[in-house]
Amino acid sequence: MKQRFLSGLLFVSFLFVMQTTFAGQLHVYTTDSKGFDTHTFWYDDGKEVTVIDTQFVPALAQTVIDDIKGKTTSPITRVIITHPNPDKFNGLSAFHKIGAMSIGSRSTSAAMPNVHAYKKYFFVNIAKKFTEESYPKFENIKQTFSQRKTISLKSGETISLIELDNPGISSTQTVVRLDSTGDLLVGDLVHHKAHAWLEGGIVNGKASPNLRSWGKALDELYSIKNVKKVYGGRGEFSDVKTVVSYQKKYLSEVSKITHAYIDGLGDKKEELFDSKESGKHYLELKKRIAKQFPDYQLPYMVKYGIYGLVQQIASN
């Protein structure tokens, strides 16, 4: 009797280990340039799906939802927002519509309304890509946290949300570790072998890039334990040491090129603040930076995003 009890206990323990140590599967959905070549990640633990970042508009978010439904019967239960950029949160309404819980840091949630207003004004009034009615309606995160949060999945696995101390590409940054796999999803903090969006975080209605802080945020990735691979919001995926060193080198070289170019303008520096004249300078910087990094994807990111860095440098 005792032997049968022990055998049964061992069998139950074995099943418990099977359930809690066998990891799920990470998937990636990537748009074309209409969605800014943005990666949305989704993790299926066999019982539920967790999505990381939503895409730029609800229609693109719906394509992610459709892709998930075509590949798994696990329900989408939550969506995590890594940082307050519109390609990460504009599609929230599509996920809320299907009953998914949205989660993000309090600082991200607090920044989103102003970012939304800034971007809406640009896309409606400047770029004229949307009308007031067609631009995505704002919806905020439903559940927030500060500094760190552990999510327990139905499979017994966990996901760790870690708010970095330093701003990176935006005014605040959360990274997401899939604890069972060692995968770390970092949003646009990393564009591995792809050109970066150099606008900076939107702070008090102004683009405010801080490359030094971005570098410090990248260094924080070294302190996160049990990371096997880093997945950025655009580009390729690799180990921590590789993506951090590549990204920091990219930011350093871009800063040098931009400073040198602005210094060489002399009296023409004022053209950088003229909407009719500035475009040619952004195009020239795109060419110079692309030449420095010939094997990097998405050079259009420089042309449209570097205005924040340019105007900051030119103002000092």
Coordinates of C-alpha atoms in Angstrom, one line a residue:
M1 CA 0.0 0.0 0.0
K2 CA 2.8 2.4 1.0
Q3 CA 4.7 1.5 -2.2
R4 CA 1.5 2.3 -4.3
F5 CA 1.1 5.6 -2.5
L6 CA 4.7 6.6 -3.2
S7 CA 4.4 5.6 -6.8
G8 CA 1.3 7.6 -7.2
L9 CA 2.9 10.6 -5.5
L10 CA 5.9 10.4 -7.8
F11 CA 3.6 10.2 -10.8
V12 CA 1.7 13.3 -9.7
S13 CA 5.0 15.1 -9.0
F14 CA 6.2 14.2 -12.5
L15 CA 3.0 15.6 -14.1
F16 CA 3.4 18.8 -12.0
V17 CA 7.0 19.2 -13.3
M18 CA 5.8 18.5 -16.8
Q19 CA 3.2 21.2 -16.6
T20 CA 5.4 23.9 -15.0
T21 CA 8.7 23.4 -16.8
F22 CA 7.8 22.7 -20.4
A23 CA 7.7 26.1 -22.1
G24 CA 5.2 27.4 -24.6
Q25 CA 6.0 28.9 -28.0
L26 CA 6.9 32.4 -29.0
H27 CA 5.6 33.7 -32.4
V28 CA 6.2 37.0 -34.2
Y29 CA 4.0 38.9 -36.6
T30 CA 5.6 41.6 -38.7
T31 CA 3.9 44.3 -40.8
D32 CA 5.3 45.9 -43.9
S33 CA 6.2 49.6 -44.1
K34 CA 2.6 50.7 -43.8
G35 CA 2.8 49.4 -40.2
F36 CA 6.4 50.7 -39.8
D37 CA 7.8 47.1 -40.1
T38 CA 6.8 46.6 -36.5
H39 CA 7.0 43.2 -34.7
T40 CA 4.1 42.1 -32.6
F41 CA 5.0 39.0 -30.4
W42 CA 2.6 36.5 -29.0
Y43 CA 3.3 33.7 -26.6
D44 CA 1.1 30.6 -26.5
D45 CA 1.6 28.5 -23.3
G46 CA -0.8 25.9 -24.6
K47 CA -3.7 27.3 -22.5
E48 CA -3.7 31.0 -23.3
V49 CA -2.0 33.6 -25.5
T50 CA -0.2 36.7 -24.3
V51 CA 0.4 39.4 -26.9
I52 CA 3.2 42.0 -26.7
D53 CA 2.4 45.3 -28.4
T54 CA -0.5 46.0 -30.6
Q55 CA 0.5 47.5 -34.0
F56 CA -0.2 51.0 -35.3
V57 CA -3.9 50.8 -36.1
P58 CA -6.8 48.6 -35.0
A59 CA -7.0 47.0 -38.5
L60 CA -3.4 45.8 -38.2
A61 CA -4.1 44.6 -34.7
Q62 CA -7.0 42.6 -36.1
T63 CA -4.6 40.9 -38.6
V64 CA -2.5 39.8 -35.6
I65 CA -5.6 38.5 -33.8
D66 CA -6.6 36.6 -37.0
D67 CA -3.1 35.2 -37.4
I68 CA -3.2 33.9 -33.8
K69 CA -6.7 32.4 -34.2
G70 CA -5.5 30.6 -37.3
K71 CA -2.6 29.0 -35.5
T72 CA -3.9 28.1 -32.0
T73 CA -7.1 27.4 -30.1
S74 CA -5.7 29.1 -27.0
P75 CA -7.7 32.2 -26.2
I76 CA -6.0 35.7 -26.2
T77 CA -6.2 36.7 -22.6
R78 CA -3.9 39.7 -22.4
V79 CA -1.8 42.3 -24.3
I80 CA 1.3 44.0 -22.8
I81 CA 2.4 47.4 -23.9
T82 CA 6.2 47.9 -23.7
H83 CA 6.3 51.7 -24.2
P84 CA 4.3 54.7 -25.2
N85 CA 4.7 54.8 -29.0
P86 CA 1.6 54.6 -31.2
D87 CA 2.7 51.5 -33.0
K88 CA 2.6 49.8 -29.6
F89 CA -0.7 51.0 -28.3
N90 CA -2.9 52.4 -31.1
G91 CA -4.4 48.9 -31.7
L92 CA -5.6 48.4 -28.1
S93 CA -9.3 48.7 -29.1
A94 CA -9.1 45.6 -31.2
F95 CA -7.8 43.6 -28.2
H96 CA -10.2 45.2 -25.7
K97 CA -13.0 44.2 -28.1
I98 CA -12.2 40.5 -27.8
G99 CA -12.0 40.8 -24.0
A100 CA -8.2 40.8 -23.6
M101 CA -6.8 42.5 -20.5
S102 CA -4.2 45.3 -21.3
I103 CA -1.2 45.7 -19.0
G104 CA 1.5 48.3 -18.9
S105 CA 3.5 50.4 -16.5
R106 CA 1.9 53.4 -14.8
S107 CA 4.4 55.7 -16.4
T108 CA 3.6 54.3 -19.8
S109 CA -0.1 54.7 -19.2
A110 CA 0.4 58.3 -18.0
A111 CA 2.5 59.2 -21.1
M112 CA 0.1 57.7 -23.7
P113 CA -2.6 60.5 -23.8
N114 CA 0.0 63.2 -24.7
V115 CA 1.8 60.9 -27.2
H116 CA -1.5 60.1 -28.8
A117 CA -2.4 63.8 -29.1
Y118 CA 1.0 64.7 -30.6
K119 CA 0.9 61.9 -33.1
K120 CA -2.7 62.5 -34.1
Y121 CA -2.0 66.1 -34.8
F122 CA 1.0 65.1 -37.0
F123 CA -0.8 62.4 -39.0
V124 CA -4.0 64.4 -39.4
N125 CA -2.8 68.0 -39.9
I126 CA 0.8 67.7 -41.2
A127 CA 1.1 64.3 -43.0
K128 CA -2.6 64.3 -43.8
K129 CA -2.6 60.5 -43.8
F130 CA -5.8 60.4 -41.6
T131 CA -8.8 62.5 -40.9
E132 CA -10.0 63.4 -37.4
E133 CA -12.5 60.6 -37.7
S134 CA -10.2 57.9 -39.2
Y135 CA -7.2 58.3 -36.8
P136 CA -7.3 55.5 -34.1
K137 CA -9.5 56.4 -31.1
F138 CA -7.5 56.5 -27.9
E139 CA -7.9 53.7 -25.4
N140 CA -5.6 53.5 -22.4
I141 CA -4.2 50.5 -20.5
K142 CA -6.6 48.8 -18.2
Q143 CA -4.2 47.4 -15.6
T144 CA -1.0 49.1 -14.5
F145 CA 2.0 48.3 -12.3
S146 CA 5.2 50.0 -11.1
Q147 CA 8.8 48.7 -11.4
R148 CA 8.1 45.0 -11.6
K149 CA 5.2 42.6 -12.1
T150 CA 5.0 38.8 -12.3
I151 CA 2.2 37.3 -14.4
S152 CA 1.2 33.7 -13.7
L153 CA -0.1 31.9 -16.7
K154 CA -2.6 29.1 -16.7
S155 CA 0.1 26.6 -17.6
G156 CA 2.0 27.4 -14.4
E157 CA 4.6 29.4 -16.3
T158 CA 5.4 33.0 -15.4
I159 CA 6.1 36.2 -17.3
S160 CA 8.1 39.0 -15.7
L161 CA 7.5 42.7 -16.6
I162 CA 10.4 44.9 -15.7
E163 CA 10.3 48.7 -15.9
L164 CA 13.8 50.0 -16.7
D165 CA 15.2 52.9 -14.6
N166 CA 16.4 54.8 -17.7
P167 CA 14.3 56.0 -20.7
G168 CA 15.3 54.5 -24.0
I169 CA 13.7 55.2 -27.3
S170 CA 10.7 56.6 -25.5
S171 CA 10.1 58.4 -22.2
T172 CA 9.7 55.1 -20.3
Q173 CA 10.4 51.4 -21.1
T174 CA 9.2 48.0 -20.0
V175 CA 10.8 44.8 -21.0
V176 CA 9.1 41.4 -20.9
R177 CA 10.9 38.2 -19.9
L178 CA 9.3 34.8 -20.8
D179 CA 10.7 33.1 -17.7
S180 CA 10.4 29.5 -19.0
T181 CA 12.2 30.2 -22.3
G182 CA 14.6 33.0 -21.4
D183 CA 13.3 35.2 -24.2
L184 CA 13.4 38.9 -23.5
L185 CA 11.1 41.2 -25.5
V186 CA 12.2 44.8 -25.3
G187 CA 10.1 46.8 -27.8
D188 CA 11.9 49.5 -29.8
L189 CA 14.7 49.7 -27.3
V190 CA 16.6 47.5 -29.8
H191 CA 16.5 47.6 -33.6
H192 CA 19.1 44.9 -34.2
K193 CA 20.7 45.4 -37.7
A194 CA 17.9 47.8 -38.5
H195 CA 17.9 51.6 -38.4
A196 CA 16.4 53.2 -35.3
W197 CA 13.6 55.7 -34.8
L198 CA 15.4 58.7 -33.5
E199 CA 12.6 61.0 -32.6
G200 CA 12.9 60.4 -28.8
G201 CA 10.1 60.3 -26.2
I202 CA 7.3 62.8 -26.4
V203 CA 7.7 64.9 -23.3
N204 CA 5.5 68.0 -22.7
G205 CA 4.4 68.0 -26.3
K206 CA 8.0 67.9 -27.6
A207 CA 10.2 65.2 -29.1
S208 CA 13.0 64.7 -26.6
P209 CA 15.7 62.1 -27.6
N210 CA 18.3 61.2 -25.0
L211 CA 20.9 58.9 -26.5
R212 CA 23.0 58.7 -23.3
S213 CA 19.9 57.5 -21.4
W214 CA 19.2 55.1 -24.2
G215 CA 22.6 53.6 -23.7
K216 CA 22.1 53.3 -20.0
A217 CA 18.8 51.5 -20.6
L218 CA 20.6 49.1 -22.9
D219 CA 23.1 48.4 -20.2
E220 CA 20.3 47.5 -17.8
L221 CA 19.6 44.4 -19.9
Y222 CA 22.8 42.9 -18.6
S223 CA 21.4 42.8 -15.1
I224 CA 18.3 40.8 -16.0
K225 CA 19.0 37.2 -15.2
N226 CA 18.3 34.0 -17.3
V227 CA 18.1 35.8 -20.7
K228 CA 18.9 33.6 -23.7
K229 CA 17.7 35.8 -26.6
V230 CA 16.6 39.4 -27.1
Y231 CA 13.7 40.4 -29.4
G232 CA 13.5 44.0 -30.4
G233 CA 10.5 45.8 -32.0
R234 CA 12.2 45.8 -35.4
G235 CA 15.1 44.0 -37.1
E236 CA 16.7 40.7 -36.1
F237 CA 17.1 38.8 -32.8
S238 CA 20.2 37.8 -30.9
D239 CA 21.8 37.4 -27.5
V240 CA 22.1 40.3 -25.0
K241 CA 25.8 41.0 -25.5
T242 CA 25.4 41.2 -29.3
V243 CA 22.3 43.4 -29.4
V244 CA 23.5 45.8 -26.8
S245 CA 26.9 46.3 -28.4
Y246 CA 25.5 46.7 -31.8
Q247 CA 22.8 49.2 -30.7
K248 CA 25.2 51.3 -28.6
K249 CA 27.6 51.5 -31.5
Y250 CA 24.8 52.5 -33.8
L251 CA 23.7 55.3 -31.5
S252 CA 27.2 56.5 -31.0
E253 CA 27.9 56.6 -34.8
V254 CA 24.6 58.3 -35.6
S255 CA 25.3 61.0 -33.0
K256 CA 28.8 61.7 -34.5
I257 CA 27.4 61.9 -38.0
T258 CA 24.6 64.1 -37.0
H259 CA 26.8 66.5 -35.0
A260 CA 29.3 66.8 -37.8
Y261 CA 26.6 67.4 -40.4
I262 CA 25.0 70.2 -38.3
D263 CA 28.3 71.8 -37.5
G264 CA 29.1 71.9 -41.2
L265 CA 25.9 73.8 -42.0
G266 CA 27.1 77.1 -40.6
D267 CA 24.5 79.8 -41.3
K268 CA 22.2 77.2 -42.9
K269 CA 21.5 75.6 -39.5
E270 CA 18.2 77.6 -39.3
E271 CA 16.9 75.5 -42.2
L272 CA 16.6 72.6 -39.8
F273 CA 13.7 74.3 -38.1
D274 CA 11.9 75.3 -41.4
S275 CA 9.4 72.6 -42.5
K276 CA 10.0 73.5 -46.2
E277 CA 13.7 73.2 -46.0
S278 CA 14.4 70.6 -43.3
G279 CA 13.4 67.6 -45.4
K280 CA 16.5 67.8 -47.7
H281 CA 18.7 67.7 -44.6
Y282 CA 16.9 64.7 -43.1
L283 CA 17.3 62.9 -46.5
E284 CA 21.0 63.7 -46.6
L285 CA 21.5 62.4 -43.1
K286 CA 19.6 59.2 -44.0
K287 CA 22.1 58.7 -46.9
R288 CA 25.1 59.3 -44.7
I289 CA 23.9 57.0 -41.9
A290 CA 22.9 54.3 -44.4
K291 CA 26.3 54.5 -45.9
Q292 CA 27.9 53.9 -42.5
F293 CA 25.6 50.9 -41.9
P294 CA 25.2 49.4 -45.4
D295 CA 23.8 46.1 -44.1
Y296 CA 21.1 47.6 -41.9
Q297 CA 17.4 47.4 -42.8
L298 CA 14.8 50.1 -42.9
P299 CA 16.8 53.3 -43.7
Y300 CA 13.4 55.2 -44.0
M301 CA 13.3 55.2 -40.2
V302 CA 16.1 57.7 -40.2
K303 CA 14.5 60.0 -42.7
Y304 CA 11.3 60.4 -40.8
G305 CA 12.5 60.0 -37.2
I306 CA 15.7 61.9 -37.0
Y307 CA 14.1 65.3 -36.8
G308 CA 14.0 65.0 -33.0
L309 CA 17.7 64.3 -32.6
V310 CA 18.6 67.0 -35.3
Q311 CA 16.5 69.7 -33.7
Q312 CA 17.8 68.9 -30.2
I313 CA 21.4 69.1 -31.3
A314 CA 20.9 72.2 -33.4
S315 CA 19.2 73.9 -30.4
N316 CA 22.2 73.5 -28.1

